[in-house]
Tab-separated table of C-alpha atoms in Angstrom:
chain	number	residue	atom	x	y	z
N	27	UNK	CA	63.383	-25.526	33.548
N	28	UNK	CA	62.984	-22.404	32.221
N	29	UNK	CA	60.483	-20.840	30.479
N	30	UNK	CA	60.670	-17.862	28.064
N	31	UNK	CA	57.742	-14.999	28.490
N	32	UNK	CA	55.448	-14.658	25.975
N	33	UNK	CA	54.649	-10.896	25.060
N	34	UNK	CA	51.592	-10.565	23.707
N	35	UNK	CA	51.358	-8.784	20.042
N	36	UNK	CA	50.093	-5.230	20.509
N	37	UNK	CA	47.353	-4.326	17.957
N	38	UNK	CA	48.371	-2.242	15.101
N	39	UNK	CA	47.271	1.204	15.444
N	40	UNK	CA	47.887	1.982	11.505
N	41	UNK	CA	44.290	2.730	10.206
N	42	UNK	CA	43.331	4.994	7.051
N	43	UNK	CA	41.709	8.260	7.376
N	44	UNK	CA	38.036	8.222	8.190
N	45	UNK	CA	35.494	10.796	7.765
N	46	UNK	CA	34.273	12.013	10.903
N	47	UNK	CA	30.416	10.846	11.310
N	48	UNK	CA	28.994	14.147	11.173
N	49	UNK	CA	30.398	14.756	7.747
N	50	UNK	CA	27.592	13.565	5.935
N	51	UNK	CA	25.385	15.584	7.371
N	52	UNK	CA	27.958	18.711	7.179
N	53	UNK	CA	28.109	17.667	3.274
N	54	UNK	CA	24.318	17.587	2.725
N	55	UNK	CA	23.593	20.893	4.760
N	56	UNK	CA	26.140	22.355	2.412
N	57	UNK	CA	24.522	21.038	-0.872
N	58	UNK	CA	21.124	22.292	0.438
N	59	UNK	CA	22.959	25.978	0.735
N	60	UNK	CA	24.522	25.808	-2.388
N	61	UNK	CA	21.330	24.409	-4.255
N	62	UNK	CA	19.439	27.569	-2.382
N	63	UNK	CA	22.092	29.892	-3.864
N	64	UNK	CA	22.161	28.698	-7.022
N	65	UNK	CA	18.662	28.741	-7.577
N	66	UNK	CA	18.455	32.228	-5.886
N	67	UNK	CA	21.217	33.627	-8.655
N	68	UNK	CA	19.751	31.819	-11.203
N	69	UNK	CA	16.507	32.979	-10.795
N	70	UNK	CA	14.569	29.626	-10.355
N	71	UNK	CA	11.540	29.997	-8.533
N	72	UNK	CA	11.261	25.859	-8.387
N	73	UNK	CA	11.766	23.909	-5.183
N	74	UNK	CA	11.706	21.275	-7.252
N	75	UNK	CA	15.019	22.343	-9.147
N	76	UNK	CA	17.009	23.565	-6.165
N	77	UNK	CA	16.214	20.444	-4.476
N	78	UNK	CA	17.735	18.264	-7.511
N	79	UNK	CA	20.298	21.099	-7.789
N	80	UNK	CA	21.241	20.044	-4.004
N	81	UNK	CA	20.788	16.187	-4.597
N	82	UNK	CA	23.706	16.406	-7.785
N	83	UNK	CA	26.244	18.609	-5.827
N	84	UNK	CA	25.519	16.454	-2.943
N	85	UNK	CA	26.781	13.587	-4.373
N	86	UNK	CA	29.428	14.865	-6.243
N	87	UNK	CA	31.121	16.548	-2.682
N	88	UNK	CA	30.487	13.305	-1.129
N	89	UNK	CA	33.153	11.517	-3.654
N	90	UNK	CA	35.196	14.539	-3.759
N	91	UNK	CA	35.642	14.873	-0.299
N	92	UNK	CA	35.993	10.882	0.499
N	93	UNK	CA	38.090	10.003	-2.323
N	94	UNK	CA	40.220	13.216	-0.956
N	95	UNK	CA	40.318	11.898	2.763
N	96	UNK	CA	39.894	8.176	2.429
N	97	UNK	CA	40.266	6.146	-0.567
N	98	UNK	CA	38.287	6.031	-4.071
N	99	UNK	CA	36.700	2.438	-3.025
N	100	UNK	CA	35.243	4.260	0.015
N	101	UNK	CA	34.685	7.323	-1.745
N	102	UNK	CA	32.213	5.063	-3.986
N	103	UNK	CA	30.647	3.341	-0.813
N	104	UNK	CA	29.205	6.765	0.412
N	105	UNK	CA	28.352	7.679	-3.057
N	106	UNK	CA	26.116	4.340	-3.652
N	107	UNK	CA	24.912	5.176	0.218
N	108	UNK	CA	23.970	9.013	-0.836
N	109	UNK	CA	21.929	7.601	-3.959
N	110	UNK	CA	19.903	5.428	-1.619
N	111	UNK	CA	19.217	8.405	0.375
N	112	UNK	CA	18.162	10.586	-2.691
N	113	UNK	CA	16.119	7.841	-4.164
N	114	UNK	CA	14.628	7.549	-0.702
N	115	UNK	CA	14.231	11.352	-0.200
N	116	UNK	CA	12.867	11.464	-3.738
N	117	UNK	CA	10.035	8.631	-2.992
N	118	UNK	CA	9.466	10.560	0.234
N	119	UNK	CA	8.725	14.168	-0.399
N	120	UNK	CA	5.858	14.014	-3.182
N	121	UNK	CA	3.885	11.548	-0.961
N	122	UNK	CA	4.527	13.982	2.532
N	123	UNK	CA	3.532	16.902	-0.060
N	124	UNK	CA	0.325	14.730	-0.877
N	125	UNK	CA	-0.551	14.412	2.902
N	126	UNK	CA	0.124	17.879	3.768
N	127	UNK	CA	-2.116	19.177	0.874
N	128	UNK	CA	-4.735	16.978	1.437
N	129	UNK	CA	-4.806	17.693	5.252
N	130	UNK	CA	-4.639	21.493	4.912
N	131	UNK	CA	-7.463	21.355	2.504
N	132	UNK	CA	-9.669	18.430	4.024
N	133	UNK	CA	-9.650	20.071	7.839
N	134	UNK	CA	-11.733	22.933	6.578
N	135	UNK	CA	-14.869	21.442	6.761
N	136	UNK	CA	-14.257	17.709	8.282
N	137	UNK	CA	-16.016	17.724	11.372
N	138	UNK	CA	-18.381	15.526	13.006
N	139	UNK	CA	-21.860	17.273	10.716
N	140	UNK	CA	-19.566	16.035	7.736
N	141	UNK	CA	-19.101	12.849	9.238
N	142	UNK	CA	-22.653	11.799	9.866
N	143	UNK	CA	-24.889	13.454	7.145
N	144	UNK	CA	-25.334	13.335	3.941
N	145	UNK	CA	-26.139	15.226	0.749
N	146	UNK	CA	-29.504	15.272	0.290
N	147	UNK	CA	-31.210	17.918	-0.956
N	148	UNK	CA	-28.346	20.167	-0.829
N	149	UNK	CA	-26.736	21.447	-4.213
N	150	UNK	CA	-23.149	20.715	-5.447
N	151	UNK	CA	-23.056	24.931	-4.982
N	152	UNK	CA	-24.354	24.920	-1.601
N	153	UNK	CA	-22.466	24.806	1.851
N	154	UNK	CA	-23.559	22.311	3.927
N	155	UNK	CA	-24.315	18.159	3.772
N	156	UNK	CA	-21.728	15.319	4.331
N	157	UNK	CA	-20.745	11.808	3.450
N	158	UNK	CA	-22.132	9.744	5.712
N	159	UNK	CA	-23.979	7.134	2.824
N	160	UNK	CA	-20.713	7.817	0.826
N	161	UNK	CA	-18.862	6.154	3.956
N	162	UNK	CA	-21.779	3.807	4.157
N	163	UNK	CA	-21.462	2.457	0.789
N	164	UNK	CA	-17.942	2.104	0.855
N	165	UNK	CA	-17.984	0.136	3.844
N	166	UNK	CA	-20.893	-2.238	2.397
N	167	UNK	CA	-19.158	-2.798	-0.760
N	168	UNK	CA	-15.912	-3.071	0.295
N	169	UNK	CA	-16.668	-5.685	2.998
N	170	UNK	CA	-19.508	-7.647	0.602
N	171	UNK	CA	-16.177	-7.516	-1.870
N	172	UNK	CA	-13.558	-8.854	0.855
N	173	UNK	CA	-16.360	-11.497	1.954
N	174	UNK	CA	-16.171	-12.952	-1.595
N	175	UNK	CA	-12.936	-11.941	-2.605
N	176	UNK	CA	-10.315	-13.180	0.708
N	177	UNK	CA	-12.044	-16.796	0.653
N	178	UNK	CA	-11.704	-17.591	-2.903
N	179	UNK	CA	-8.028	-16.255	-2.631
N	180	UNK	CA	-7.398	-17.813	-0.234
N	181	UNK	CA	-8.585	-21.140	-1.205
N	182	UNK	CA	-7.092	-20.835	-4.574
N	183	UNK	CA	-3.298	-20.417	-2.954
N	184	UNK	CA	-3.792	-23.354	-1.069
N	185	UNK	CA	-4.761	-25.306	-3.975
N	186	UNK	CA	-1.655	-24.133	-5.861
N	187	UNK	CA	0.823	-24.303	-3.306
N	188	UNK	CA	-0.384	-27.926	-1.163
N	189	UNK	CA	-1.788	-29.468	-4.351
N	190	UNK	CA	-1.135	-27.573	-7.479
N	191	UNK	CA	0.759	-29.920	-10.271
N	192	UNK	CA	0.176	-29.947	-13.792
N	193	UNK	CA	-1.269	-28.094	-16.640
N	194	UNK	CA	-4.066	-26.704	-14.377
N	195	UNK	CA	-2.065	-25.505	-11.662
N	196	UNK	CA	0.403	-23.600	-14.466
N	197	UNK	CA	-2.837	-22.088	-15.723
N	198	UNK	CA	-4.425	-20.891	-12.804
N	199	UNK	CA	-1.440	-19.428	-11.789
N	200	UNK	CA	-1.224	-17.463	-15.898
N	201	UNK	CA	-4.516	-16.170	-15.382
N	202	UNK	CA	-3.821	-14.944	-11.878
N	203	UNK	CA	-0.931	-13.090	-13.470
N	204	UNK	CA	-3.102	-11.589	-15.823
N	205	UNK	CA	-5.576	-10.686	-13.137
N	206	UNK	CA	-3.285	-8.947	-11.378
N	207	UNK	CA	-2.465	-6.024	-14.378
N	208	UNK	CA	-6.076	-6.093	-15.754
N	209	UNK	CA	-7.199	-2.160	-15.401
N	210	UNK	CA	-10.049	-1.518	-12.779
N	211	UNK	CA	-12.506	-0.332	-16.270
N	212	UNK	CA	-12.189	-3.608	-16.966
N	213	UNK	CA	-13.539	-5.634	-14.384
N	214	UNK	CA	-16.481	-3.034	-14.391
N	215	UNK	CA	-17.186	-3.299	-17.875
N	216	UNK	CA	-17.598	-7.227	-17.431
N	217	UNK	CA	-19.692	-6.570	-14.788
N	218	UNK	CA	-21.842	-4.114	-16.557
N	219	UNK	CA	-22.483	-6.804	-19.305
N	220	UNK	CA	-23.805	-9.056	-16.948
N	221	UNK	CA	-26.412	-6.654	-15.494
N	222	UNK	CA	-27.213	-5.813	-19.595
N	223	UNK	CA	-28.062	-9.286	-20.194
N	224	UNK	CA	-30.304	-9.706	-17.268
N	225	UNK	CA	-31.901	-6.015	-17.667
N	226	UNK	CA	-30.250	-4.909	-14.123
N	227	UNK	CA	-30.418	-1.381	-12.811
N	228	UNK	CA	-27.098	-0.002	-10.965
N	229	UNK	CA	-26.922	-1.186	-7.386
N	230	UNK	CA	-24.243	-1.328	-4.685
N	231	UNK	CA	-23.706	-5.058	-4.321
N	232	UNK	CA	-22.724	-4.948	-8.071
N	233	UNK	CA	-19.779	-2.506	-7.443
N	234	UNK	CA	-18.596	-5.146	-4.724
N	235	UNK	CA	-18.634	-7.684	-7.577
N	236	UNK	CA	-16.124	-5.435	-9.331
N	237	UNK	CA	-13.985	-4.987	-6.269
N	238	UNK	CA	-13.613	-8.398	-5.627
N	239	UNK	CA	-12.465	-9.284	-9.285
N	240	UNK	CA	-9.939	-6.676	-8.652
N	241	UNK	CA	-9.067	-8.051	-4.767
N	242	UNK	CA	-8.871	-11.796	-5.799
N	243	UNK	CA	-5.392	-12.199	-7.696
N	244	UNK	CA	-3.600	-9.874	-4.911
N	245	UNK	CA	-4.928	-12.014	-1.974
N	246	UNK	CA	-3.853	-15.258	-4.265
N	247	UNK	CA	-0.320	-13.987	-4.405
N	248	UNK	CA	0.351	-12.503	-0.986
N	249	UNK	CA	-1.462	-15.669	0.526
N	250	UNK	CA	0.752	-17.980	-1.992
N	251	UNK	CA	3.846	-16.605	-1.077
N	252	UNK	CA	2.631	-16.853	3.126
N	253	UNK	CA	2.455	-20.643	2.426
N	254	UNK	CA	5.556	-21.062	0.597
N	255	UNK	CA	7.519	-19.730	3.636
N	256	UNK	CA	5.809	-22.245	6.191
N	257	UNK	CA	8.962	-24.874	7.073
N	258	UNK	CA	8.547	-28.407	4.833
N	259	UNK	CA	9.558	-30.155	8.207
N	260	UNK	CA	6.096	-28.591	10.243
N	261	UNK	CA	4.116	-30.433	7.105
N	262	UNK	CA	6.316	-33.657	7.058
N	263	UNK	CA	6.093	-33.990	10.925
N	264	UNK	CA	2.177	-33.895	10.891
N	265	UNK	CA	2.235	-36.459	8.272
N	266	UNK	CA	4.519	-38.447	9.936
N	267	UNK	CA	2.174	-38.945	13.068
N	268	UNK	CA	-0.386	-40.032	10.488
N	269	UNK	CA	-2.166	-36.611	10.336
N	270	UNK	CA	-4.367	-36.363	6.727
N	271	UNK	CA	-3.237	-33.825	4.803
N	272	UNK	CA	-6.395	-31.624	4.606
N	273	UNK	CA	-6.146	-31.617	8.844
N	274	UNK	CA	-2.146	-30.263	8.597
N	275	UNK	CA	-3.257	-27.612	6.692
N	276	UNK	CA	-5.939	-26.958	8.527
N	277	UNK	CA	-3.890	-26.908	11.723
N	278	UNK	CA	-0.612	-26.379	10.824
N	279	UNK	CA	0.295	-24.445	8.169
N	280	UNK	CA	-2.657	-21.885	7.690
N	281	UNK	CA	-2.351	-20.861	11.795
N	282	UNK	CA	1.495	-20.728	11.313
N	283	UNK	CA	1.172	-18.078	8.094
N	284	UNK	CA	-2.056	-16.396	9.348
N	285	UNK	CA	-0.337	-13.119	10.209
N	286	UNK	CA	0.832	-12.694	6.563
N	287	UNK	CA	-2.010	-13.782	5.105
N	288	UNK	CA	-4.484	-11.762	7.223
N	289	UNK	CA	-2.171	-8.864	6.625
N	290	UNK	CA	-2.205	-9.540	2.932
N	291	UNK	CA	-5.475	-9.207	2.918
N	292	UNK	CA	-5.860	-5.837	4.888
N	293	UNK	CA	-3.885	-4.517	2.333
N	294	UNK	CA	-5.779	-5.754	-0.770
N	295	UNK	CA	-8.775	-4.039	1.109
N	296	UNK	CA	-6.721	-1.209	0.970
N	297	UNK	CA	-5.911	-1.374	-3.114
N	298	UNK	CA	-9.707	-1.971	-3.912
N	299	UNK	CA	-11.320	1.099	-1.372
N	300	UNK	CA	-10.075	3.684	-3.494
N	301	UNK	CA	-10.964	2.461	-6.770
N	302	UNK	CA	-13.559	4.954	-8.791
N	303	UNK	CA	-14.136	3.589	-11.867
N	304	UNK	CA	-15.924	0.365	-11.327
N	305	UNK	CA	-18.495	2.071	-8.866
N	306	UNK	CA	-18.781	5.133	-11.406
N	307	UNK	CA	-20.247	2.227	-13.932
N	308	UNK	CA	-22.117	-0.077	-11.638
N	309	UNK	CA	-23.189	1.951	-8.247
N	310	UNK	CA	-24.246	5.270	-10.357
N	311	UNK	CA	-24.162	7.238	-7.275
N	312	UNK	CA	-26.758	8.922	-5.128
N	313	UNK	CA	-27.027	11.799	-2.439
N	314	UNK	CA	-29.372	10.365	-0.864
N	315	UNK	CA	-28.916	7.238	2.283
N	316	UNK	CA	-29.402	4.059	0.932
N	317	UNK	CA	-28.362	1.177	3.505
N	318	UNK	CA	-29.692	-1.883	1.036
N	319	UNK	CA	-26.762	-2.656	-1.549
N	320	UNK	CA	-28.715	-5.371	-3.468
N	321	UNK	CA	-31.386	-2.692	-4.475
N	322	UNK	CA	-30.942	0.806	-5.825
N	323	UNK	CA	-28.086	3.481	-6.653
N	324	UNK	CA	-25.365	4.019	-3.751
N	325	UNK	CA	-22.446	6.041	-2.901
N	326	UNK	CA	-18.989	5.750	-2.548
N	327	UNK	CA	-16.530	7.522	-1.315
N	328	UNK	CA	-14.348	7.629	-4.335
N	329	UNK	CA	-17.336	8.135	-6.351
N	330	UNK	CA	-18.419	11.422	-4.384
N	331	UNK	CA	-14.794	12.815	-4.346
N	332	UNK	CA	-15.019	12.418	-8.400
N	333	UNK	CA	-18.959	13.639	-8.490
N	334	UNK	CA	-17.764	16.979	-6.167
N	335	UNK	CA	-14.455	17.882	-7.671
N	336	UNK	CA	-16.075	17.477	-11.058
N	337	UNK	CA	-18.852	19.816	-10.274
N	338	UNK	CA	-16.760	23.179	-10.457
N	339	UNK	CA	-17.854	24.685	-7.519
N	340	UNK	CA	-15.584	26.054	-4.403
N	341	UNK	CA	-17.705	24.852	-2.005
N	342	UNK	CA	-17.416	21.155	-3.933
N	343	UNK	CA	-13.796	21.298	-3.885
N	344	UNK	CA	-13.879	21.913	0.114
N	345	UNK	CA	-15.963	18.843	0.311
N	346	UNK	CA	-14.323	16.401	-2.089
N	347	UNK	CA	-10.712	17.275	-0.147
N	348	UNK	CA	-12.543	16.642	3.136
N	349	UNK	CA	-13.923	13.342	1.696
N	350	UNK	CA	-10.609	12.827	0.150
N	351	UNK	CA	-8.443	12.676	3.835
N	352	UNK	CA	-11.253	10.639	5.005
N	353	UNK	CA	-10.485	8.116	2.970
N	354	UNK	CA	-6.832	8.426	3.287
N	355	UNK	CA	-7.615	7.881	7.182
N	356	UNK	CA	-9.295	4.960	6.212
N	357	UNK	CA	-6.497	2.991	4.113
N	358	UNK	CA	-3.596	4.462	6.562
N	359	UNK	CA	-5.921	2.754	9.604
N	360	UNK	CA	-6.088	-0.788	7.240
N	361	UNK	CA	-2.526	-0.475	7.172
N	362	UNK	CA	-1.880	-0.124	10.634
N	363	UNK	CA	-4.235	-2.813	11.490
N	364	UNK	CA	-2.060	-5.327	8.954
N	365	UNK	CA	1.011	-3.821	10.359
N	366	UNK	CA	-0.302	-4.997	13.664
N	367	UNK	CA	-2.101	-8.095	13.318
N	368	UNK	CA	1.091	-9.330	11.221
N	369	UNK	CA	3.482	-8.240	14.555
N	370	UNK	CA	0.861	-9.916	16.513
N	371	UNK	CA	0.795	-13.288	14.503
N	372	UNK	CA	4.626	-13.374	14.033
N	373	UNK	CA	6.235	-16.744	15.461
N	374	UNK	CA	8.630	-16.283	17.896
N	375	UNK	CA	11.969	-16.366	17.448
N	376	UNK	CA	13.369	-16.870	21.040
N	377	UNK	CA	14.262	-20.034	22.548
C-alpha cells in the first residue's frame, strides 16, 4: 500500500513594506532640526514654540512617510502612537523644568545649618536661620491629621463597601464626592469658625484639623476602590466555614487590600503636606521652635515658603526655594514609600 508524501506548505513570504525601527527616531530627530531652523529664521526666541513647531511637523512626517511606505491604516497607527508621545512629552517637560528650577535654586543654601535651625531672631533681610520648626510643624500636623484622617477613611469605606445599602449609604457616598472638590480655604474657614465661637487663639493642632477634612474623602475613595477589588469568593469562603462577618473583614479582606490602601494613604499624606492656606488661617506662623501643637502659633513648611517669598528680599527668595525642594523631597520620599509598601503588599501571582 502506498502512500503519497505530504509536502508541507511553505510560509508565504509576501509581507507589506515596514518602516525600519529606527525611523521613528530618524523622523523625530528631523522634526527637532527643522523646529530649530524654523524658529532660528523666524526669529523666535521661545523653546516653547520650536518645541510645538517640532511636535506638528513631527506628526505630520510620521503619516507622510508611513502612508508613503506602508499603508494609510498604518500610517494612522504611528500617528495616534506619536500623539501619545507628545501628550506624554508635553506632561513631562514642565514638571522636569519644575525640578530642575527648584533644585538649582534650593542647593544654594540647603545644607545641614538650614536643616536644623530655625529663624529666630533673624530678619526676612538677613542671611542666615533655617527651617527646622517649619519641618517640625509640618511633621506634627501632618501626622496629628493622618492619625484622625486614615481611620475615619478607612472605616467609612468599609461601611460603604461590606455594609452600605440604602439612602444612607447613597448619601455618604454624595457628600464624599463633594468633599473631594471642596477648596482647601474652605475647610480652614470652617475651622476658623469653630475656634471664633469658643474664643481660640491659632495653634498647630488646629491646622491638622483642616488637613484631615481635606485627607478624609481621598483615603475613602482610594480605600473604597482597594475593597471592591478583593475576590467575592475570599468573602463567601470565610462565611462558608461559619466565620462572622466582622472577623472576614478583619482577616480577610483588609490584609488582602492593605498594600493599596496603605499606599492610598501615603499619597493623601502627600496631597495635604503642601497645602498653605488652611495653616495660613489657623497655625498663624512663627519663627520661633514651638514643639506643643495644642498651644501657641507654629510653622509650616508651606507657610514659611509663602511668609519668605512674600517678603521681597533676595536673601528670602534663597530660603523659600531651599524650603521649597525640601518639601518636594519630602512628598517624592511618601511616594516612594507607597510605591514600595504597595510592591511589598502585592499578592502573588505565581503558582
Amino acid at each position: 500500500m502506498s502512500t503519497a508524501t505530504i509536502t508541507p506548505k511553505r510560509p508565504s513570504t509576501l509581507r507589506g513594506a515596514r518602516l525600519p525601527k529606527w525611523a521613528p527616531w530618524a523622523i523625530a530627530t528631523g522634526s527637532v532640526a527643522a523646529g530649530l531652523g524654523i524658529s532660528a529664521a523666524a526669529g523666535l526666541h521661545s523653546d516653547i514654540q520650536w518645541a510645538l513647531i517640532a511636535a506638528v511637523l513631527h506628526i505630520l512626517g510620521t503619516y507622510v512617510i508611513a502612508a508613503k511606505v506602508e499603508n494609510r491604516r498604518q500610517a494612522k497607527d504611528r500617528v495616534v502612537t506619536s500623539l501619545v508621545w507628545v501628550a506624554f512629552l508635553l506632561a513631562v517637560v514642565p514638571l522636569a523644568s519644575l525640578v530642575w528650577s527648584t533644585v538649582q535654586r534650593g542647593t544654594k543654601v540647603l545644607d545641614v545649618y538650614f536643616l536644623t535651625h530655625s529663624m529666630g531672631v533673624v530678619a526676612d533681610s538677613e542671611a542666615g536661620g533655617g527651617i527646622y520648626h517649619a519641618i517640625l510643624g509640618t511633621l506634627q500636623q501632618v501626622g496629628l491629621a493622618t492619625l484622625i484622617a486614615a481611620p475615619v477613611g478607612v472605616l467609612t469605606a468599609i461601611y460603604l463597601v461590606e455594609y452600605g445599602r440604602g439612602n444612607l449609604a447613597r448619601a455618604v457616598t454624595f457628600f464624599v464626592d463633594v468633599m473631594t472638590g471642596i477648596p482647601s480655604i474652605v475647610a480652614g474657614l470652617f475651622i476658623l469658625s469653630l475656634m471664633l465661637m469658643f474664643d481660640m487663639q491659632p495653634f498647630g493642632f488646629a491646622g491638622s484639623l483642616a488637613l484631615a477634612i481635606l485627607m478624609m474623602p481621598v483615603v475613602v475613595r482610594s480605600t473604597e476602590e482597594m475593597l471592591k477589588l478583593v475576590p467575592n469568593e475570599l468573602r463567601e469562603a470565610s462565611l462558608a466555614l461559619g466565620v462572622p462577618k466582622w472577623r472576614t473583614i478583619l482577616k480577610v479582606v483588609l490584609p488582602t487590600s492593605i498594600g493599596g490602601i496603605t499606599t492610598g494613604i501615603m499619597l493623601a499624606v502627600a496631597r495635604i503636606a503642601g497645602e498653605t492656606a488652611p495653616v495660613l488661617l489657623l497655625v498663624f506662623g512663627s519663627k520661633f521652635i514651638n514643639a506643643n501643637p495644642f498651644e501657641g502659633a507654629q510653622a509650616s513648611l508651606p507657610l514659611y515658603i509663602y511668609q519668605q517669598y512674600g517678603s521681597g528680599e533676595a536673601t528670602a527668595y534663597d530660603r523659600a526655594w531651599a524650603a521649597s525642594l525640601t518639601l518636594i523631597a519630602f512628598v517624592m520620599i511618601l511616594n516612594l514609600v507607597a510605591r514600595g509598601i504597595a510592591r511589598w503588599k502585592a499578592p502573588s501571582t505565581g503558582r
